[in-house]
Structures are given as C-alpha cells and as structure tokens.
mmCIF file of C-alpha atoms in Angstrom:
data_model
loop_
_atom_site.group_PDB
_atom_site.id
_atom_site.type_symbol
_atom_site.label_atom_id
_atom_site.label_comp_id
_atom_site.label_asym_id
_atom_site.label_seq_id
_atom_site.Cartn_x
_atom_site.Cartn_y
_atom_site.Cartn_z
ATOM 1 C CA UNK X 1 0.058 0.206 -0.054
ATOM 2 C CA UNK X 2 1.466 3.567 -0.600
ATOM 3 C CA UNK X 3 -1.115 5.952 -0.957
ATOM 4 C CA UNK X 4 -3.542 7.752 1.552
ATOM 5 C CA UNK X 5 -7.787 7.107 1.510
ATOM 6 C CA UNK X 6 -10.753 8.944 2.963
ATOM 7 C CA UNK X 7 -13.786 6.827 3.234
ATOM 8 C CA UNK X 8 -17.418 8.786 3.512
ATOM 9 C CA UNK X 9 -19.376 6.181 4.478
ATOM 10 C CA UNK X 10 -23.635 6.889 5.151
ATOM 11 C CA UNK X 11 -27.073 5.458 5.434
ATOM 12 C CA UNK X 12 -28.952 5.546 2.035
ATOM 13 C CA UNK X 13 -30.020 8.867 1.589
ATOM 14 C CA UNK X 14 -27.429 10.692 3.803
ATOM 15 C CA UNK X 15 -25.856 13.083 1.097
ATOM 16 C CA UNK X 16 -22.829 11.095 1.059
ATOM 17 C CA UNK X 17 -22.383 11.045 -2.422
ATOM 18 C CA UNK X 18 -23.358 14.839 -2.962
ATOM 19 C CA UNK X 19 -19.885 15.090 -0.258
ATOM 20 C CA UNK X 20 -17.748 13.381 -2.668
ATOM 21 C CA UNK X 21 -18.658 14.792 -5.806
ATOM 22 C CA UNK X 22 -18.308 18.445 -4.798
ATOM 23 C CA UNK X 23 -14.830 17.321 -3.199
ATOM 24 C CA UNK X 24 -13.688 15.941 -6.452
ATOM 25 C CA UNK X 25 -15.031 19.020 -8.375
ATOM 26 C CA UNK X 26 -12.502 21.090 -5.745
ATOM 27 C CA UNK X 27 -9.783 18.760 -5.409
ATOM 28 C CA UNK X 28 -7.565 17.599 -8.654
ATOM 29 C CA UNK X 29 -5.691 15.295 -6.136
ATOM 30 C CA UNK X 30 -8.797 12.603 -5.405
ATOM 31 C CA UNK X 31 -9.645 9.872 -7.102
ATOM 32 C CA UNK X 32 -12.656 8.373 -7.265
ATOM 33 C CA UNK X 33 -12.952 4.533 -6.084
ATOM 34 C CA UNK X 34 -15.800 2.999 -9.058
ATOM 35 C CA UNK X 35 -17.224 -0.009 -6.903
ATOM 36 C CA UNK X 36 -18.849 -3.151 -8.720
ATOM 37 C CA UNK X 37 -22.282 -4.156 -8.206
ATOM 38 C CA UNK X 38 -24.530 -6.840 -9.427
ATOM 39 C CA UNK X 39 -27.703 -3.928 -9.255
ATOM 40 C CA UNK X 40 -29.502 -3.076 -12.241
ATOM 41 C CA UNK X 41 -28.433 1.087 -13.204
ATOM 42 C CA UNK X 42 -30.814 3.622 -11.939
ATOM 43 C CA UNK X 43 -32.130 5.313 -14.369
ATOM 44 C CA UNK X 44 -30.359 6.417 -18.014
ATOM 45 C CA UNK X 45 -27.763 8.823 -16.066
ATOM 46 C CA UNK X 46 -25.764 6.039 -14.642
ATOM 47 C CA UNK X 47 -22.642 4.607 -16.502
ATOM 48 C CA UNK X 48 -20.890 1.486 -16.829
ATOM 49 C CA UNK X 49 -17.105 2.399 -15.348
ATOM 50 C CA UNK X 50 -18.387 5.186 -13.731
ATOM 51 C CA UNK X 51 -20.991 5.250 -11.416
ATOM 52 C CA UNK X 52 -20.155 1.559 -10.888
ATOM 53 C CA UNK X 53 -18.800 -1.491 -12.464
ATOM 54 C CA UNK X 54 -21.845 -3.195 -13.304
ATOM 55 C CA UNK X 55 -20.694 -7.291 -12.980
ATOM 56 C CA UNK X 56 -23.220 -10.048 -13.191
ATOM 57 C CA UNK X 57 -23.637 -12.185 -10.207
ATOM 58 C CA UNK X 58 -21.717 -14.937 -11.861
ATOM 59 C CA UNK X 59 -18.522 -12.019 -13.194
ATOM 60 C CA UNK X 60 -18.737 -10.480 -9.781
ATOM 61 C CA UNK X 61 -18.585 -14.258 -7.276
ATOM 62 C CA UNK X 62 -15.876 -14.973 -10.211
ATOM 63 C CA UNK X 63 -13.802 -11.868 -8.736
ATOM 64 C CA UNK X 64 -14.505 -12.779 -5.213
ATOM 65 C CA UNK X 65 -12.533 -16.508 -6.077
ATOM 66 C CA UNK X 66 -10.112 -15.074 -7.823
ATOM 67 C CA UNK X 67 -9.457 -12.849 -4.310
ATOM 68 C CA UNK X 68 -9.932 -9.460 -6.650
ATOM 69 C CA UNK X 69 -11.414 -7.994 -4.081
ATOM 70 C CA UNK X 70 -10.026 -4.866 -0.829
ATOM 71 C CA UNK X 71 -13.388 -6.225 0.834
ATOM 72 C CA UNK X 72 -17.552 -6.889 -0.645
ATOM 73 C CA UNK X 73 -20.059 -7.679 0.755
ATOM 74 C CA UNK X 74 -24.482 -8.521 -0.005
ATOM 75 C CA UNK X 75 -25.569 -4.898 1.038
ATOM 76 C CA UNK X 76 -29.375 -6.143 -0.183
ATOM 77 C CA UNK X 77 -30.677 -9.244 -1.057
ATOM 78 C CA UNK X 78 -29.430 -10.300 -4.782
ATOM 79 C CA UNK X 79 -27.307 -7.155 -4.665
ATOM 80 C CA UNK X 80 -23.275 -7.448 -4.081
ATOM 81 C CA UNK X 81 -20.698 -4.606 -4.122
ATOM 82 C CA UNK X 82 -16.983 -4.651 -3.100
ATOM 83 C CA UNK X 83 -14.273 -2.903 -3.756
ATOM 84 C CA UNK X 84 -11.412 -4.043 -6.492
ATOM 85 C CA UNK X 85 -8.178 -3.822 -6.172
ATOM 86 C CA UNK X 86 -7.290 -2.834 -9.367
ATOM 87 C CA UNK X 87 -9.603 0.426 -8.729
ATOM 88 C CA UNK X 88 -7.400 1.512 -5.359
ATOM 89 C CA UNK X 89 -3.739 0.741 -7.371
ATOM 90 C CA UNK X 90 -4.877 3.290 -11.186
ATOM 91 C CA UNK X 91 -6.238 5.654 -8.284
ATOM 92 C CA UNK X 92 -2.414 5.100 -6.321
ATOM 93 C CA UNK X 93 -0.012 5.042 -9.066
ATOM 94 C CA UNK X 94 -1.620 8.400 -10.741
ATOM 95 C CA UNK X 95 -0.109 10.322 -7.338
ATOM 96 C CA UNK X 96 -4.021 10.564 -6.031
ATOM 97 C CA UNK X 97 -5.529 10.042 -2.871
ATOM 98 C CA UNK X 98 -8.629 7.828 -2.915
ATOM 99 C CA UNK X 99 -12.040 8.586 -2.486
ATOM 100 C CA UNK X 100 -14.342 6.081 -1.696
ATOM 101 C CA UNK X 101 -18.569 6.517 -1.037
ATOM 102 C CA UNK X 102 -19.797 3.504 0.272
ATOM 103 C CA UNK X 103 -23.011 1.608 2.891
ATOM 104 C CA UNK X 104 -21.762 1.409 6.524
ATOM 105 C CA UNK X 105 -20.078 -1.895 6.873
ATOM 106 C CA UNK X 106 -18.186 -1.165 3.736
ATOM 107 C CA UNK X 107 -16.868 2.167 5.279
ATOM 108 C CA UNK X 108 -15.700 0.039 8.727
ATOM 109 C CA UNK X 109 -13.841 -2.985 6.123
ATOM 110 C CA UNK X 110 -11.720 -0.144 4.730
ATOM 111 C CA UNK X 111 -11.084 1.529 7.155
ATOM 112 C CA UNK X 112 -10.135 -1.807 8.908
ATOM 113 C CA UNK X 113 -7.859 -2.485 5.589
ATOM 114 C CA UNK X 114 -6.423 0.449 4.990
ATOM 115 C CA UNK X 115 -6.035 1.320 8.858
ATOM 116 C CA UNK X 116 -4.222 5.164 9.561
ATOM 117 C CA UNK X 117 -3.712 5.308 5.952
ATOM 118 C CA UNK X 118 -7.503 6.022 5.781
ATOM 119 C CA UNK X 119 -9.364 8.672 7.596
ATOM 120 C CA UNK X 120 -12.987 7.292 7.889
ATOM 121 C CA UNK X 121 -16.106 9.829 7.860
ATOM 122 C CA UNK X 122 -19.749 8.446 8.856
ATOM 123 C CA UNK X 123 -22.299 11.561 7.325
ATOM 124 C CA UNK X 124 -25.929 11.453 9.225
ATOM 125 C CA UNK X 125 -29.012 13.579 8.898
ATOM 126 C CA UNK X 126 -30.547 14.927 12.062
ATOM 127 C CA UNK X 127 -33.123 11.551 12.475
ATOM 128 C CA UNK X 128 -34.850 9.264 10.463
ATOM 129 C CA UNK X 129 -37.787 11.351 9.708
ATOM 130 C CA UNK X 130 -35.013 13.468 7.640
ATOM 131 C CA UNK X 131 -33.845 10.761 5.972
ATOM 132 C CA UNK X 132 -37.513 9.543 4.969
ATOM 133 C CA UNK X 133 -38.133 12.455 3.089
ATOM 134 C CA UNK X 134 -34.770 13.091 1.457
ATOM 135 C CA UNK X 135 -34.962 9.128 0.187
ATOM 136 C CA UNK X 136 -38.789 10.112 -1.071
ATOM 137 C CA UNK X 137 -37.910 13.270 -2.528
ATOM 138 C CA UNK X 138 -35.160 11.440 -4.762
ATOM 139 C CA UNK X 139 -37.691 9.542 -6.310
ATOM 140 C CA UNK X 140 -35.421 6.716 -7.548
ATOM 141 C CA UNK X 141 -36.904 3.895 -4.992
ATOM 142 C CA UNK X 142 -39.740 2.501 -4.891
ATOM 143 C CA UNK X 143 -42.425 2.610 -1.302
ATOM 144 C CA UNK X 144 -40.975 -1.097 -0.313
ATOM 145 C CA UNK X 145 -37.159 -0.085 -1.092
ATOM 146 C CA UNK X 146 -37.450 3.252 0.883
ATOM 147 C CA UNK X 147 -38.736 0.907 3.738
ATOM 148 C CA UNK X 148 -36.436 -1.124 3.450
ATOM 149 C CA UNK X 149 -33.442 1.425 3.135
ATOM 150 C CA UNK X 150 -34.705 3.145 6.649
ATOM 151 C CA UNK X 151 -35.177 0.149 8.376
ATOM 152 C CA UNK X 152 -31.505 -0.943 7.668
ATOM 153 C CA UNK X 153 -30.276 2.782 8.112
ATOM 154 C CA UNK X 154 -31.336 2.632 11.701
ATOM 155 C CA UNK X 155 -29.472 -0.307 12.308
ATOM 156 C CA UNK X 156 -26.460 1.364 10.125
ATOM 157 C CA UNK X 157 -26.719 4.335 12.257
ATOM 158 C CA UNK X 158 -25.892 2.080 15.296
ATOM 159 C CA UNK X 159 -22.141 1.725 13.975
ATOM 160 C CA UNK X 160 -21.041 5.823 14.137
ATOM 161 C CA UNK X 161 -18.662 5.046 16.630
ATOM 162 C CA UNK X 162 -16.700 3.002 14.136
ATOM 163 C CA UNK X 163 -15.634 6.241 12.516
ATOM 164 C CA UNK X 164 -12.838 8.719 12.892
ATOM 165 C CA UNK X 165 -15.146 11.364 12.997
ATOM 166 C CA UNK X 166 -18.799 12.007 12.237
ATOM 167 C CA UNK X 167 -20.186 14.601 10.050
ATOM 168 C CA UNK X 168 -24.036 15.729 10.879
ATOM 169 C CA UNK X 169 -25.818 16.634 7.015
ATOM 170 C CA UNK X 170 -27.887 19.498 8.275
ATOM 171 C CA UNK X 171 -27.013 21.785 6.107
ATOM 172 C CA UNK X 172 -25.468 20.987 2.873
ATOM 173 C CA UNK X 173 -23.098 23.740 2.091
ATOM 174 C CA UNK X 174 -21.701 23.736 6.250
ATOM 175 C CA UNK X 175 -21.193 19.964 5.387
ATOM 176 C CA UNK X 176 -19.565 20.842 2.190
ATOM 177 C CA UNK X 177 -16.449 23.149 4.093
ATOM 178 C CA UNK X 178 -16.420 20.577 6.957
ATOM 179 C CA UNK X 179 -16.086 17.724 4.625
ATOM 180 C CA UNK X 180 -13.257 20.008 3.004
ATOM 181 C CA UNK X 181 -12.060 20.922 6.095
ATOM 182 C CA UNK X 182 -11.620 17.071 7.401
ATOM 183 C CA UNK X 183 -9.465 15.912 4.160
ATOM 184 C CA UNK X 184 -7.343 19.517 3.604
ATOM 185 C CA UNK X 185 -6.505 18.555 7.586
ATOM 186 C CA UNK X 186 -6.126 14.669 6.381
ATOM 187 C CA UNK X 187 -3.842 15.465 3.640
ATOM 188 C CA UNK X 188 -2.229 17.968 5.135
ATOM 189 C CA UNK X 189 -2.697 20.439 2.573
ATOM 190 C CA UNK X 190 -3.594 23.660 4.310
ATOM 191 C CA UNK X 191 -4.165 24.311 8.319
ATOM 192 C CA UNK X 192 -7.733 25.429 9.011
#
C-alpha cells in the first residue's frame, strides 16, 4: 500500500454522494474509487465504469474466487457490492488520494484494511424522519425499497462510533465546508 484514502459512509440518502462529488470537483488530487455492483443501473444517467462497474452475479463471484476485492458484501438481497484492488492501484499509481462513497459496513471494512492510511467519515442526517423525506424526494426508489433502506439505516446508525469522525449533514453548504476541512487536515494540504 502506498497512498492515502478517505472514506465517506452513510445510510442511503444521507448526502454522502453529494459531498464526495463536491470534493472531487474541488480537489484534483483526489481519485474516486468506482465500486463493483450486481445491481441494476438507476435510470439512464448511471454509466458502467463511471458510477459503478456493473457486473453479473456470476462475474462478481468469479472475482471473489480470484481474490480481486479488498472487501465485498451482499448489501441488499441479491445485490453485491465490492471494492476492487485494481481500482485502488489505478488511483494510487496516478499519485492521488483515493476517495470512497459506500455503505457503512463497507466503510468499516475499508478502515480496518487501510488503518491509519485512511480517514473514515460517517455522514448522517439529524433524524430518521429527515432521511425518509430525502429518500422520498429523490424519487429513485419504490416505497418498499425506501422502507428497506430506513430499516437498514436505523441499524447502521449504531456503527457511528466505529468511524474516525461524524459529519452531521443538516445544512449542505456547511457540510461541504466541513468535509473540505477534514480532507485538508488529513492530507495536510493546509492548516485550518
């Protein structure tokens, strides 16, 4: 291992993807780790090799057998997600810090793997009611899917203390500023 990593994890709908995209837009020394997944693409906007490496369950399991993942898991029934070793090597070979956007269990697994080379950030909303509103407003999930995500979110909140720092995403502008400060301190780009 040769570089640093910053891990943003949160229950679905907490805003981690928005925060990660903002950091990527404002820090050219960051490289996004594209996860592998067996889930279907959402709408027409998601692209293979950009948002995820979309794999069939068979392809995913072959990569597991070949030990090509740093971590992987079945996040929802039949939907596998994982972090490819080749993806981390690609980003570090470019001299960049790798940034992750993934679920809570994956974040814990990556922090355990990278140790002090990683900063793990738990992003949360002030309440489950606000999370429900955000998931509903996003309009990408069915009612069943939202219920499943909320149930999982309550469980995931219990792992907050396994992360280096918590970022409460109540006001997006403040959260983006705090995320930048965390990144700057971790990479020692500038004193804050």
